PDB file of C-alpha atoms in Angstrom:
ATOM      1  CA  UNK A   9     -21.079  -6.912  -7.156  1.00 92.00           C
ATOM      2  CA  UNK A  10     -21.074  -6.429  -3.391  1.00 96.00           C
ATOM      3  CA  UNK A  11     -18.467  -4.567  -1.337  1.00 97.00           C
ATOM      4  CA  UNK A  12     -17.714  -5.280   2.302  1.00 97.00           C
ATOM      5  CA  UNK A  13     -15.193  -3.652   4.607  1.00 96.00           C
ATOM      6  CA  UNK A  14     -13.317  -4.660   7.701  1.00 95.00           C
ATOM      7  CA  UNK A  15     -12.358  -2.162  10.389  1.00 95.00           C
ATOM      8  CA  UNK A  16      -8.859  -1.330   9.111  1.00 95.00           C
ATOM      9  CA  UNK A  17      -9.726   1.548   6.779  1.00 95.00           C
ATOM     10  CA  UNK A  18     -13.450   2.255   6.617  1.00 95.00           C
ATOM     11  CA  UNK A  19     -13.003   5.729   5.105  1.00 96.00           C
ATOM     12  CA  UNK A  20     -11.130   4.343   2.075  1.00 97.00           C
ATOM     13  CA  UNK A  21     -13.739   1.608   1.642  1.00 97.00           C
ATOM     14  CA  UNK A  22     -16.507   4.213   1.679  1.00 97.00           C
ATOM     15  CA  UNK A  23     -14.668   6.330  -0.906  1.00 97.00           C
ATOM     16  CA  UNK A  24     -14.249   3.274  -3.165  1.00 97.00           C
ATOM     17  CA  UNK A  25     -17.960   2.524  -2.850  1.00 97.00           C
ATOM     18  CA  UNK A  26     -18.752   6.159  -3.680  1.00 97.00           C
ATOM     19  CA  UNK A  27     -16.618   5.953  -6.831  1.00 97.00           C
ATOM     20  CA  UNK A  28     -18.565   2.841  -7.860  1.00 97.00           C
ATOM     21  CA  UNK A  29     -21.874   4.604  -7.107  1.00 96.00           C
ATOM     22  CA  UNK A  30     -22.859   1.978  -4.561  1.00 96.00           C
ATOM     23  CA  UNK A  31     -22.799   1.459  -0.793  1.00 96.00           C
ATOM     24  CA  UNK A  32     -20.868  -0.888   1.445  1.00 96.00           C
ATOM     25  CA  UNK A  33     -22.631  -4.142   2.243  1.00 95.00           C
ATOM     26  CA  UNK A  34     -24.125  -4.727   5.673  1.00 96.00           C
ATOM     27  CA  UNK A  35     -21.622  -6.723   7.691  1.00 95.00           C
ATOM     28  CA  UNK A  36     -20.873  -6.738  11.404  1.00 94.00           C
ATOM     29  CA  UNK A  37     -17.241  -7.162  12.457  1.00 94.00           C
ATOM     30  CA  UNK A  38     -16.921  -6.971  16.228  1.00 92.00           C
ATOM     31  CA  UNK A  39     -15.177  -8.530  19.220  1.00 93.00           C
ATOM     32  CA  UNK A  40     -16.312 -10.840  21.975  1.00 94.00           C
ATOM     33  CA  UNK A  41     -15.294  -9.871  25.518  1.00 94.00           C
ATOM     34  CA  UNK A  42     -12.031 -11.813  25.134  1.00 94.00           C
ATOM     35  CA  UNK A  43     -11.286  -9.947  21.849  1.00 92.00           C
ATOM     36  CA  UNK A  44     -12.148 -12.949  19.679  1.00 95.00           C
ATOM     37  CA  UNK A  45     -13.415 -11.696  16.318  1.00 95.00           C
ATOM     38  CA  UNK A  46     -17.030 -12.226  15.288  1.00 95.00           C
ATOM     39  CA  UNK A  47     -18.312 -11.596  11.749  1.00 95.00           C
ATOM     40  CA  UNK A  48     -21.878 -11.648  10.433  1.00 95.00           C
ATOM     41  CA  UNK A  49     -22.861 -10.762   6.864  1.00 96.00           C
ATOM     42  CA  UNK A  50     -26.385  -9.405   7.143  1.00 96.00           C
ATOM     43  CA  UNK A  51     -27.483  -9.599   3.529  1.00 95.00           C
ATOM     44  CA  UNK A  52     -27.736 -12.231   0.834  1.00 96.00           C
ATOM     45  CA  UNK A  53     -24.503 -12.848  -1.114  1.00 96.00           C
ATOM     46  CA  UNK A  54     -25.443 -16.155  -2.764  1.00 97.00           C
ATOM     47  CA  UNK A  55     -24.098 -16.129  -6.315  1.00 96.00           C
ATOM     48  CA  UNK A  56     -22.646 -12.617  -5.902  1.00 96.00           C
ATOM     49  CA  UNK A  57     -19.244 -11.214  -6.876  1.00 97.00           C
ATOM     50  CA  UNK A  58     -17.955 -10.206  -3.428  1.00 98.00           C
ATOM     51  CA  UNK A  59     -15.081  -7.779  -2.743  1.00 98.00           C
ATOM     52  CA  UNK A  60     -13.746  -7.614   0.827  1.00 98.00           C
ATOM     53  CA  UNK A  61     -11.649  -4.487   1.466  1.00 98.00           C
ATOM     54  CA  UNK A  62      -9.152  -4.672   4.307  1.00 97.00           C
ATOM     55  CA  UNK A  63      -5.603  -3.416   4.808  1.00 96.00           C
ATOM     56  CA  UNK A  64      -3.516  -5.589   7.117  1.00 95.00           C
ATOM     57  CA  UNK A  65      -2.052  -2.557   8.868  1.00 94.00           C
ATOM     58  CA  UNK A  66      -1.585  -1.967  12.602  1.00 93.00           C
ATOM     59  CA  UNK A  67      -2.727  -3.953  14.503  1.00 93.00           C
ATOM     60  CA  UNK A  68      -1.707  -6.266  11.664  1.00 94.00           C
ATOM     61  CA  UNK A  69      -2.706  -9.561  13.250  1.00 95.00           C
ATOM     62  CA  UNK A  70      -6.200  -8.366  14.202  1.00 95.00           C
ATOM     63  CA  UNK A  71      -6.864  -6.948  10.759  1.00 96.00           C
ATOM     64  CA  UNK A  72      -5.537 -10.072   9.054  1.00 97.00           C
ATOM     65  CA  UNK A  73      -7.845 -12.262  11.141  1.00 96.00           C
ATOM     66  CA  UNK A  74     -10.798  -9.998  10.293  1.00 96.00           C
ATOM     67  CA  UNK A  75     -10.020 -10.468   6.604  1.00 97.00           C
ATOM     68  CA  UNK A  76      -9.727 -14.263   6.899  1.00 97.00           C
ATOM     69  CA  UNK A  77     -12.944 -14.628   8.881  1.00 97.00           C
ATOM     70  CA  UNK A  78     -14.868 -12.346   6.488  1.00 97.00           C
ATOM     71  CA  UNK A  79     -13.652 -14.430   3.540  1.00 98.00           C
ATOM     72  CA  UNK A  80     -14.772 -17.600   5.313  1.00 97.00           C
ATOM     73  CA  UNK A  81     -18.177 -16.080   6.079  1.00 97.00           C
ATOM     74  CA  UNK A  82     -18.673 -15.115   2.418  1.00 97.00           C
ATOM     75  CA  UNK A  83     -17.567 -18.548   1.197  1.00 97.00           C
ATOM     76  CA  UNK A  84     -19.965 -20.331   3.548  1.00 96.00           C
ATOM     77  CA  UNK A  85     -22.720 -17.971   2.335  1.00 96.00           C
ATOM     78  CA  UNK A  86     -22.265 -19.279  -1.237  1.00 96.00           C
ATOM     79  CA  UNK A  87     -20.686 -16.184  -2.780  1.00 97.00           C
ATOM     80  CA  UNK A  88     -19.865 -16.889  -6.445  1.00 97.00           C
ATOM     81  CA  UNK A  89     -16.432 -15.256  -6.302  1.00 97.00           C
ATOM     82  CA  UNK A  90     -14.508 -13.599  -3.464  1.00 98.00           C
ATOM     83  CA  UNK A  91     -11.824 -10.998  -4.097  1.00 98.00           C
ATOM     84  CA  UNK A  92      -9.591 -10.009  -1.191  1.00 98.00           C
ATOM     85  CA  UNK A  93      -8.828  -6.303  -1.692  1.00 98.00           C
ATOM     86  CA  UNK A  94      -5.694  -5.465   0.305  1.00 97.00           C
ATOM     87  CA  UNK A  95      -4.653  -1.824  -0.232  1.00 97.00           C
ATOM     88  CA  UNK A  96      -1.727  -2.610   2.090  1.00 97.00           C
ATOM     89  CA  UNK A  97      -0.444  -6.192   2.296  1.00 95.00           C
ATOM     90  CA  UNK A  98       1.232  -6.673   5.665  1.00 90.00           C
ATOM     91  CA  UNK A  99       4.094  -9.106   6.218  1.00 92.00           C
ATOM     92  CA  UNK A 100       5.332  -8.303   2.685  1.00 91.00           C
ATOM     93  CA  UNK A 101       8.759  -7.340   4.024  1.00 90.00           C
ATOM     94  CA  UNK A 102       9.358 -10.949   5.086  1.00 90.00           C
ATOM     95  CA  UNK A 103       9.514 -12.288   1.527  1.00 90.00           C
ATOM     96  CA  UNK A 104      12.664 -14.425   1.782  1.00 90.00           C
ATOM     97  CA  UNK A 105      14.953 -16.115   4.316  1.00 91.00           C
ATOM     98  CA  UNK A 106      17.561 -13.496   5.293  1.00 87.00           C
ATOM     99  CA  UNK A 107      19.250 -16.022   7.568  1.00 88.00           C
ATOM    100  CA  UNK A 108      18.906 -19.565   8.897  1.00 92.00           C
ATOM    101  CA  UNK A 109      15.784 -20.616  10.834  1.00 93.00           C
ATOM    102  CA  UNK A 110      13.697 -17.640   9.738  1.00 93.00           C
ATOM    103  CA  UNK A 111      10.193 -17.752   8.185  1.00 94.00           C
ATOM    104  CA  UNK A 112       8.917 -16.509   4.856  1.00 95.00           C
ATOM    105  CA  UNK A 113       5.864 -14.879   6.404  1.00 95.00           C
ATOM    106  CA  UNK A 114       4.612 -13.332   3.155  1.00 95.00           C
ATOM    107  CA  UNK A 115       4.122 -16.827   1.727  1.00 96.00           C
ATOM    108  CA  UNK A 116       2.401 -18.013   4.907  1.00 96.00           C
ATOM    109  CA  UNK A 117      -0.067 -15.109   4.812  1.00 96.00           C
ATOM    110  CA  UNK A 118      -0.698 -15.732   1.097  1.00 96.00           C
ATOM    111  CA  UNK A 119      -1.516 -19.354   1.922  1.00 97.00           C
ATOM    112  CA  UNK A 120      -3.894 -18.300   4.702  1.00 97.00           C
ATOM    113  CA  UNK A 121      -5.823 -15.958   2.394  1.00 97.00           C
ATOM    114  CA  UNK A 122      -6.042 -18.635  -0.303  1.00 97.00           C
ATOM    115  CA  UNK A 123      -7.121 -21.406   2.083  1.00 96.00           C
ATOM    116  CA  UNK A 124      -9.713 -19.138   3.713  1.00 97.00           C
ATOM    117  CA  UNK A 125     -11.522 -19.135   0.371  1.00 96.00           C
ATOM    118  CA  UNK A 126     -10.425 -16.090  -1.630  1.00 97.00           C
ATOM    119  CA  UNK A 127     -10.600 -16.529  -5.411  1.00 97.00           C
ATOM    120  CA  UNK A 128      -8.603 -13.414  -6.316  1.00 97.00           C
ATOM    121  CA  UNK A 129      -6.359 -10.833  -4.659  1.00 97.00           C
ATOM    122  CA  UNK A 130      -6.170  -7.138  -5.466  1.00 97.00           C
ATOM    123  CA  UNK A 131      -3.385  -5.158  -3.808  1.00 96.00           C
ATOM    124  CA  UNK A 132      -1.141  -2.109  -4.203  1.00 96.00           C
ATOM    125  CA  UNK A 133       2.638  -1.788  -4.590  1.00 94.00           C
ATOM    126  CA  UNK A 134       3.814  -5.050  -3.090  1.00 93.00           C
ATOM    127  CA  UNK A 135       7.170  -4.686  -1.367  1.00 90.00           C
ATOM    128  CA  UNK A 136       8.567  -7.235  -3.818  1.00 86.00           C
ATOM    129  CA  UNK A 137       6.875  -8.081  -7.094  1.00 85.00           C
ATOM    130  CA  UNK A 138       7.584 -11.794  -6.732  1.00 88.00           C
ATOM    131  CA  UNK A 139       5.096 -11.988  -3.852  1.00 93.00           C
ATOM    132  CA  UNK A 140       2.422 -12.264  -6.563  1.00 92.00           C
ATOM    133  CA  UNK A 141       3.805 -15.755  -7.139  1.00 92.00           C
ATOM    134  CA  UNK A 142       3.239 -16.676  -3.479  1.00 94.00           C
ATOM    135  CA  UNK A 143      -0.505 -16.765  -4.180  1.00 94.00           C
ATOM    136  CA  UNK A 144      -1.968 -19.783  -5.961  1.00 94.00           C
ATOM    137  CA  UNK A 145      -4.865 -17.621  -7.169  1.00 96.00           C
ATOM    138  CA  UNK A 146      -4.953 -14.693  -9.642  1.00 95.00           C
ATOM    139  CA  UNK A 147      -3.310 -11.617  -8.126  1.00 95.00           C
ATOM    140  CA  UNK A 148      -3.417  -8.050  -9.445  1.00 95.00           C
ATOM    141  CA  UNK A 149      -0.717  -5.746  -8.079  1.00 95.00           C
ATOM    142  CA  UNK A 150      -1.745  -2.134  -8.704  1.00 96.00           C
ATOM    143  CA  UNK A 151       0.756   0.717  -8.865  1.00 95.00           C
ATOM    144  CA  UNK A 152       0.493   4.122  -7.186  1.00 95.00           C
ATOM    145  CA  UNK A 153       2.864   5.736  -9.696  1.00 95.00           C
ATOM    146  CA  UNK A 154       0.071   7.170 -11.930  1.00 94.00           C
ATOM    147  CA  UNK A 155      -1.557   8.764  -8.858  1.00 95.00           C
ATOM    148  CA  UNK A 156       1.798  10.182  -7.759  1.00 95.00           C
ATOM    149  CA  UNK A 157       2.602  11.483 -11.241  1.00 95.00           C
ATOM    150  CA  UNK A 158      -0.691  13.408 -11.380  1.00 94.00           C
ATOM    151  CA  UNK A 159       0.005  14.882  -7.948  1.00 95.00           C
ATOM    152  CA  UNK A 160       3.519  15.971  -8.942  1.00 94.00           C
ATOM    153  CA  UNK A 161       2.258  17.648 -12.115  1.00 94.00           C
ATOM    154  CA  UNK A 162      -0.377  19.507 -10.096  1.00 93.00           C
ATOM    155  CA  UNK A 163       2.014  20.742  -7.397  1.00 91.00           C
ATOM    156  CA  UNK A 164       5.519  21.031  -8.884  1.00 90.00           C
ATOM    157  CA  UNK A 165       7.387  22.536 -11.790  1.00 88.00           C
ATOM    158  CA  UNK A 166       8.212  19.261 -13.537  1.00 89.00           C
ATOM    159  CA  UNK A 167      10.901  20.970 -15.631  1.00 91.00           C
ATOM    160  CA  UNK A 168      13.079  21.169 -12.518  1.00 92.00           C
ATOM    161  CA  UNK A 169      12.332  17.865 -10.746  1.00 95.00           C
ATOM    162  CA  UNK A 170      14.605  14.865 -10.401  1.00 96.00           C
ATOM    163  CA  UNK A 171      13.254  11.504  -9.277  1.00 96.00           C
ATOM    164  CA  UNK A 172      15.419   9.747  -6.690  1.00 95.00           C
ATOM    165  CA  UNK A 173      15.419   6.146  -5.510  1.00 93.00           C
ATOM    166  CA  UNK A 174      16.366   5.897  -1.801  1.00 89.00           C
ATOM    167  CA  UNK A 175      18.212   2.636  -2.505  1.00 84.00           C
ATOM    168  CA  UNK A 176      19.341   0.464  -5.387  1.00 83.00           C
ATOM    169  CA  UNK A 177      16.404  -1.944  -4.902  1.00 81.00           C
ATOM    170  CA  UNK A 178      13.846   0.771  -5.655  1.00 87.00           C
ATOM    171  CA  UNK A 179      15.260   1.836  -9.020  1.00 91.00           C
ATOM    172  CA  UNK A 180      12.503   0.155 -11.075  1.00 91.00           C
ATOM    173  CA  UNK A 181       9.777   2.044  -9.181  1.00 92.00           C
ATOM    174  CA  UNK A 182      11.682   5.335  -9.447  1.00 94.00           C
ATOM    175  CA  UNK A 183      12.302   4.819 -13.158  1.00 95.00           C
ATOM    176  CA  UNK A 184       8.562   4.319 -13.736  1.00 94.00           C
ATOM    177  CA  UNK A 185       7.789   7.711 -12.155  1.00 95.00           C
ATOM    178  CA  UNK A 186      10.694   9.416 -13.943  1.00 95.00           C
ATOM    179  CA  UNK A 187       9.429   8.068 -17.270  1.00 94.00           C
ATOM    180  CA  UNK A 188       5.939   9.482 -16.690  1.00 94.00           C
ATOM    181  CA  UNK A 189       7.383  12.883 -15.766  1.00 94.00           C
ATOM    182  CA  UNK A 190      10.126  12.807 -18.411  1.00 94.00           C
ATOM    183  CA  UNK A 191      12.524  13.606 -15.556  1.00 95.00           C
ATOM    184  CA  UNK A 192      16.113  12.493 -14.812  1.00 95.00           C
ATOM    185  CA  UNK A 193      16.875   9.801 -12.250  1.00 95.00           C
ATOM    186  CA  UNK A 194      19.303   9.619  -9.319  1.00 95.00           C
ATOM    187  CA  UNK A 195      20.029   6.951  -6.707  1.00 93.00           C
ATOM    188  CA  UNK A 196      20.994   7.200  -3.039  1.00 91.00           C
ATOM    189  CA  UNK A 197      23.515   4.504  -2.169  1.00 85.00           C
ATOM    190  CA  UNK A 198      23.293   3.446   1.455  1.00 73.00           C
ATOM    191  CA  UNK A 199      24.608   0.781   3.779  1.00 68.00           C
ATOM    192  CA  UNK A 200      22.328  -0.658   6.461  1.00 59.00           C
ATOM    193  CA  UNK A 201      24.285  -1.700   9.561  1.00 60.00           C
ATOM    194  CA  UNK A 202      21.323  -2.729  11.726  1.00 61.00           C
ATOM    195  CA  UNK A 203      17.596  -3.370  11.029  1.00 59.00           C
ATOM    196  CA  UNK A 204      15.731  -0.062  11.133  1.00 56.00           C
ATOM    197  CA  UNK A 205      18.915   2.000  10.747  1.00 56.00           C
ATOM    198  CA  UNK A 206      20.596   3.195   7.570  1.00 53.00           C
ATOM    199  CA  UNK A 207      23.748   5.107   6.790  1.00 64.00           C
ATOM    200  CA  UNK A 208      23.779   7.125   3.586  1.00 56.00           C
ATOM    201  CA  UNK A 209      27.020   6.754   1.680  1.00 67.00           C
ATOM    202  CA  UNK A 210      26.730   8.793  -1.513  1.00 83.00           C
ATOM    203  CA  UNK A 211      24.409  10.103  -4.215  1.00 89.00           C
ATOM    204  CA  UNK A 212      24.661   8.706  -7.737  1.00 91.00           C
ATOM    205  CA  UNK A 213      23.666  11.511 -10.107  1.00 92.00           C
ATOM    206  CA  UNK A 214      23.935  15.316 -10.180  1.00 93.00           C
ATOM    207  CA  UNK A 215      21.112  16.776  -8.064  1.00 94.00           C
ATOM    208  CA  UNK A 216      22.465  20.329  -7.919  1.00 94.00           C
ATOM    209  CA  UNK A 217      19.645  22.886  -8.127  1.00 94.00           C
ATOM    210  CA  UNK A 218      16.971  20.212  -8.497  1.00 94.00           C
ATOM    211  CA  UNK A 219      13.690  19.651  -6.650  1.00 95.00           C
ATOM    212  CA  UNK A 220      14.223  16.018  -5.690  1.00 96.00           C
ATOM    213  CA  UNK A 221      11.357  13.539  -5.426  1.00 96.00           C
ATOM    214  CA  UNK A 222      12.155  10.468  -3.352  1.00 96.00           C
ATOM    215  CA  UNK A 223       9.860   7.528  -4.125  1.00 95.00           C
ATOM    216  CA  UNK A 224       9.440   4.291  -2.169  1.00 93.00           C
ATOM    217  CA  UNK A 225       6.766   1.737  -1.318  1.00 93.00           C
ATOM    218  CA  UNK A 226       6.856   1.797   2.514  1.00 94.00           C
ATOM    219  CA  UNK A 227       7.886   4.309   5.154  1.00 93.00           C
ATOM    220  CA  UNK A 228       8.070   2.806   8.640  1.00 92.00           C
ATOM    221  CA  UNK A 229      10.530   4.456  11.030  1.00 89.00           C
ATOM    222  CA  UNK A 230      11.391   7.207   8.529  1.00 90.00           C
ATOM    223  CA  UNK A 231      15.130   6.992   9.171  1.00 86.00           C
ATOM    224  CA  UNK A 232      16.062   6.043   5.610  1.00 83.00           C
ATOM    225  CA  UNK A 233      14.130   8.929   4.042  1.00 89.00           C
ATOM    226  CA  UNK A 234      15.411  11.530   6.500  1.00 90.00           C
ATOM    227  CA  UNK A 235      19.014  10.443   5.919  1.00 87.00           C
ATOM    228  CA  UNK A 236      18.480  10.447   2.154  1.00 90.00           C
ATOM    229  CA  UNK A 237      17.004  13.961   2.295  1.00 92.00           C
ATOM    230  CA  UNK A 238      20.041  15.239   4.203  1.00 91.00           C
ATOM    231  CA  UNK A 239      22.403  13.634   1.692  1.00 91.00           C
ATOM    232  CA  UNK A 240      20.553  15.143  -1.287  1.00 93.00           C
ATOM    233  CA  UNK A 241      20.541  18.636   0.240  1.00 94.00           C
ATOM    234  CA  UNK A 242      24.228  18.290   1.091  1.00 92.00           C
ATOM    235  CA  UNK A 243      24.833  17.491  -2.588  1.00 92.00           C
ATOM    236  CA  UNK A 244      23.142  20.686  -3.762  1.00 94.00           C
ATOM    237  CA  UNK A 245      19.462  19.796  -4.106  1.00 94.00           C
ATOM    238  CA  UNK A 246      17.071  22.746  -3.760  1.00 95.00           C
ATOM    239  CA  UNK A 247      14.366  20.765  -1.949  1.00 94.00           C
ATOM    240  CA  UNK A 248      13.406  17.158  -1.171  1.00 95.00           C
ATOM    241  CA  UNK A 249       9.887  15.738  -1.245  1.00 96.00           C
ATOM    242  CA  UNK A 250       9.035  12.074  -0.628  1.00 96.00           C
ATOM    243  CA  UNK A 251       6.230  10.108  -2.305  1.00 97.00           C
ATOM    244  CA  UNK A 252       5.438   6.849  -0.492  1.00 96.00           C
ATOM    245  CA  UNK A 253       2.712   4.296  -1.231  1.00 96.00           C
ATOM    246  CA  UNK A 254       2.198   2.988   2.318  1.00 96.00           C
ATOM    247  CA  UNK A 255       2.562   5.283   5.327  1.00 95.00           C
ATOM    248  CA  UNK A 256       3.169   2.767   8.129  1.00 95.00           C
ATOM    249  CA  UNK A 257       4.875   5.498  10.228  1.00 95.00           C
ATOM    250  CA  UNK A 258       5.284   3.522  13.436  1.00 91.00           C
ATOM    251  CA  UNK A 259       6.789   4.666  16.737  1.00 88.00           C
ATOM    252  CA  UNK A 260       8.261   8.161  16.570  1.00 90.00           C
ATOM    253  CA  UNK A 261       8.244   8.331  12.776  1.00 94.00           C
ATOM    254  CA  UNK A 262       5.818  11.264  12.523  1.00 95.00           C
ATOM    255  CA  UNK A 263       7.911  13.375  14.900  1.00 94.00           C
ATOM    256  CA  UNK A 264      11.034  12.405  12.954  1.00 94.00           C
ATOM    257  CA  UNK A 265       9.446  13.518   9.673  1.00 95.00           C
ATOM    258  CA  UNK A 266       8.134  16.825  11.028  1.00 94.00           C
ATOM    259  CA  UNK A 267      11.577  17.740  12.394  1.00 93.00           C
ATOM    260  CA  UNK A 268      13.438  16.576   9.262  1.00 92.00           C
ATOM    261  CA  UNK A 269      14.614  18.512   6.216  1.00 92.00           C
ATOM    262  CA  UNK A 270      11.905  16.994   4.028  1.00 94.00           C
ATOM    263  CA  UNK A 271       9.823  19.704   2.390  1.00 94.00           C
ATOM    264  CA  UNK A 272       6.857  17.348   2.251  1.00 95.00           C
ATOM    265  CA  UNK A 273       5.951  13.692   2.668  1.00 96.00           C
ATOM    266  CA  UNK A 274       3.072  12.556   0.460  1.00 97.00           C
ATOM    267  CA  UNK A 275       1.486   9.190   1.310  1.00 97.00           C
ATOM    268  CA  UNK A 276      -1.585   7.396   0.017  1.00 96.00           C
ATOM    269  CA  UNK A 277      -4.543   6.367   2.162  1.00 96.00           C
ATOM    270  CA  UNK A 278      -3.824   2.637   1.722  1.00 97.00           C
ATOM    271  CA  UNK A 279      -3.378   2.767   5.508  1.00 96.00           C
ATOM    272  CA  UNK A 280      -5.823   4.940   7.424  1.00 95.00           C
ATOM    273  CA  UNK A 281      -3.870   8.030   8.578  1.00 95.00           C
ATOM    274  CA  UNK A 282      -3.729   8.674  12.321  1.00 93.00           C
ATOM    275  CA  UNK A 283      -4.602  12.005  13.918  1.00 93.00           C
ATOM    276  CA  UNK A 284      -0.865  12.697  14.339  1.00 93.00           C
ATOM    277  CA  UNK A 285      -0.309  12.227  10.600  1.00 95.00           C
ATOM    278  CA  UNK A 286      -3.233  14.492   9.719  1.00 94.00           C
ATOM    279  CA  UNK A 287      -1.925  17.175  12.092  1.00 94.00           C
ATOM    280  CA  UNK A 288       1.661  17.113  10.775  1.00 94.00           C
ATOM    281  CA  UNK A 289       2.543  20.264   8.825  1.00 93.00           C
ATOM    282  CA  UNK A 290       4.655  18.507   6.194  1.00 94.00           C
ATOM    283  CA  UNK A 291       2.705  15.262   5.674  1.00 96.00           C
ATOM    284  CA  UNK A 292      -0.056  15.123   3.059  1.00 96.00           C
ATOM    285  CA  UNK A 293      -2.391  12.264   2.143  1.00 96.00           C
ATOM    286  CA  UNK A 294      -3.547  11.565  -1.412  1.00 96.00           C
ATOM    287  CA  UNK A 295      -6.279   9.053  -2.148  1.00 96.00           C
ATOM    288  CA  UNK A 296      -6.159   5.822  -4.124  1.00 96.00           C
ATOM    289  CA  UNK A 297      -9.925   5.283  -3.928  1.00 97.00           C
ATOM    290  CA  UNK A 298     -10.473   6.000  -7.629  1.00 96.00           C
ATOM    291  CA  UNK A 299      -7.661   3.627  -8.609  1.00 96.00           C
ATOM    292  CA  UNK A 300      -9.105   0.777  -6.570  1.00 97.00           C
ATOM    293  CA  UNK A 301     -12.655   1.623  -7.598  1.00 97.00           C
ATOM    294  CA  UNK A 302     -11.757   1.378 -11.283  1.00 96.00           C
ATOM    295  CA  UNK A 303      -9.779  -1.838 -10.737  1.00 97.00           C
ATOM    296  CA  UNK A 304     -12.710  -3.414  -8.877  1.00 97.00           C
ATOM    297  CA  UNK A 305     -15.113  -2.331 -11.607  1.00 97.00           C
ATOM    298  CA  UNK A 306     -12.910  -3.840 -14.328  1.00 96.00           C
ATOM    299  CA  UNK A 307     -12.494  -7.054 -12.349  1.00 96.00           C
ATOM    300  CA  UNK A 308     -16.265  -7.395 -11.962  1.00 95.00           C
ATOM    301  CA  UNK A 309     -16.769  -6.762 -15.700  1.00 95.00           C
ATOM    302  CA  UNK A 310     -13.930  -9.140 -16.669  1.00 94.00           C
ATOM    303  CA  UNK A 311     -12.013  -6.290 -18.288  1.00 94.00           C
ATOM    304  CA  UNK A 312      -8.273  -5.590 -18.350  1.00 93.00           C
ATOM    305  CA  UNK A 313      -6.774  -4.184 -15.138  1.00 94.00           C
ATOM    306  CA  UNK A 314      -3.226  -3.846 -16.459  1.00 90.00           C
ATOM    307  CA  UNK A 315      -4.396  -1.332 -19.098  1.00 89.00           C
ATOM    308  CA  UNK A 316      -4.917   1.119 -16.224  1.00 88.00           C
ATOM    309  CA  UNK A 317      -1.144   1.673 -16.278  1.00 87.00           C
ATOM    310  CA  UNK A 318      -0.537   1.968 -20.019  1.00 77.00           C
TER     311      UNK A 318
END
């Protein structure tokens, strides 16, 4: 087994390698003067089981191209098997045609990764589970819920928590966390008038006196979560904490979170946190390095990955 990392999230890659008691492979990923990407793998990978770790986070296009070129370099170096490890799979929000003459970008990106030469894909909390079917190669979609459940048990009185889905579409994810915590479930019903904006309508479930845990896969602008937190507090919740798999947090999202009524926002390190995120008083980062390390180890040994979530 050999691990290589692009430039998107080196710290996570190093933590995964540490869990596996190994080191990252020697690969150069740099730019020419015109910003064209150059990759060179500086060690033998012939016949090896190669794992390339790269989140397609901001700048998404650059990091996606790094991933594709690294896969191509490994394929042309006669690697036995190449697994694209994508802690955060960008373009996942474009998984269907919401209107005429629009692309399904998630399928396009899946095709690019497959055609570049990847044999497998390993990712975390896809925005929509059906994206696994966009790949014509084996795809393992890991779940952050076990990591979140351990964090909740370590930091909260689980006898008083209520898990809340910020919309109807996230109920399955929220139910999975509620089941692990043996906690009740509530839903925030909202209507979205414009992209990036949401209007909270009502709360389904009695949250009075409860420490509410909002759970979702992606936080981008932060508007949905902040509105949901206000609605829950207005309905009698004692506090509101959010657990999110992928902290995109673009634009003024960090400022919006720090000035919101959220007690805490907990995100994973699937996307490398910025200095603003690390400095925020109510944003905390929990690692998924052990989860990915174990999944990579089981993949290399041809063992079950799904049993991680039993």
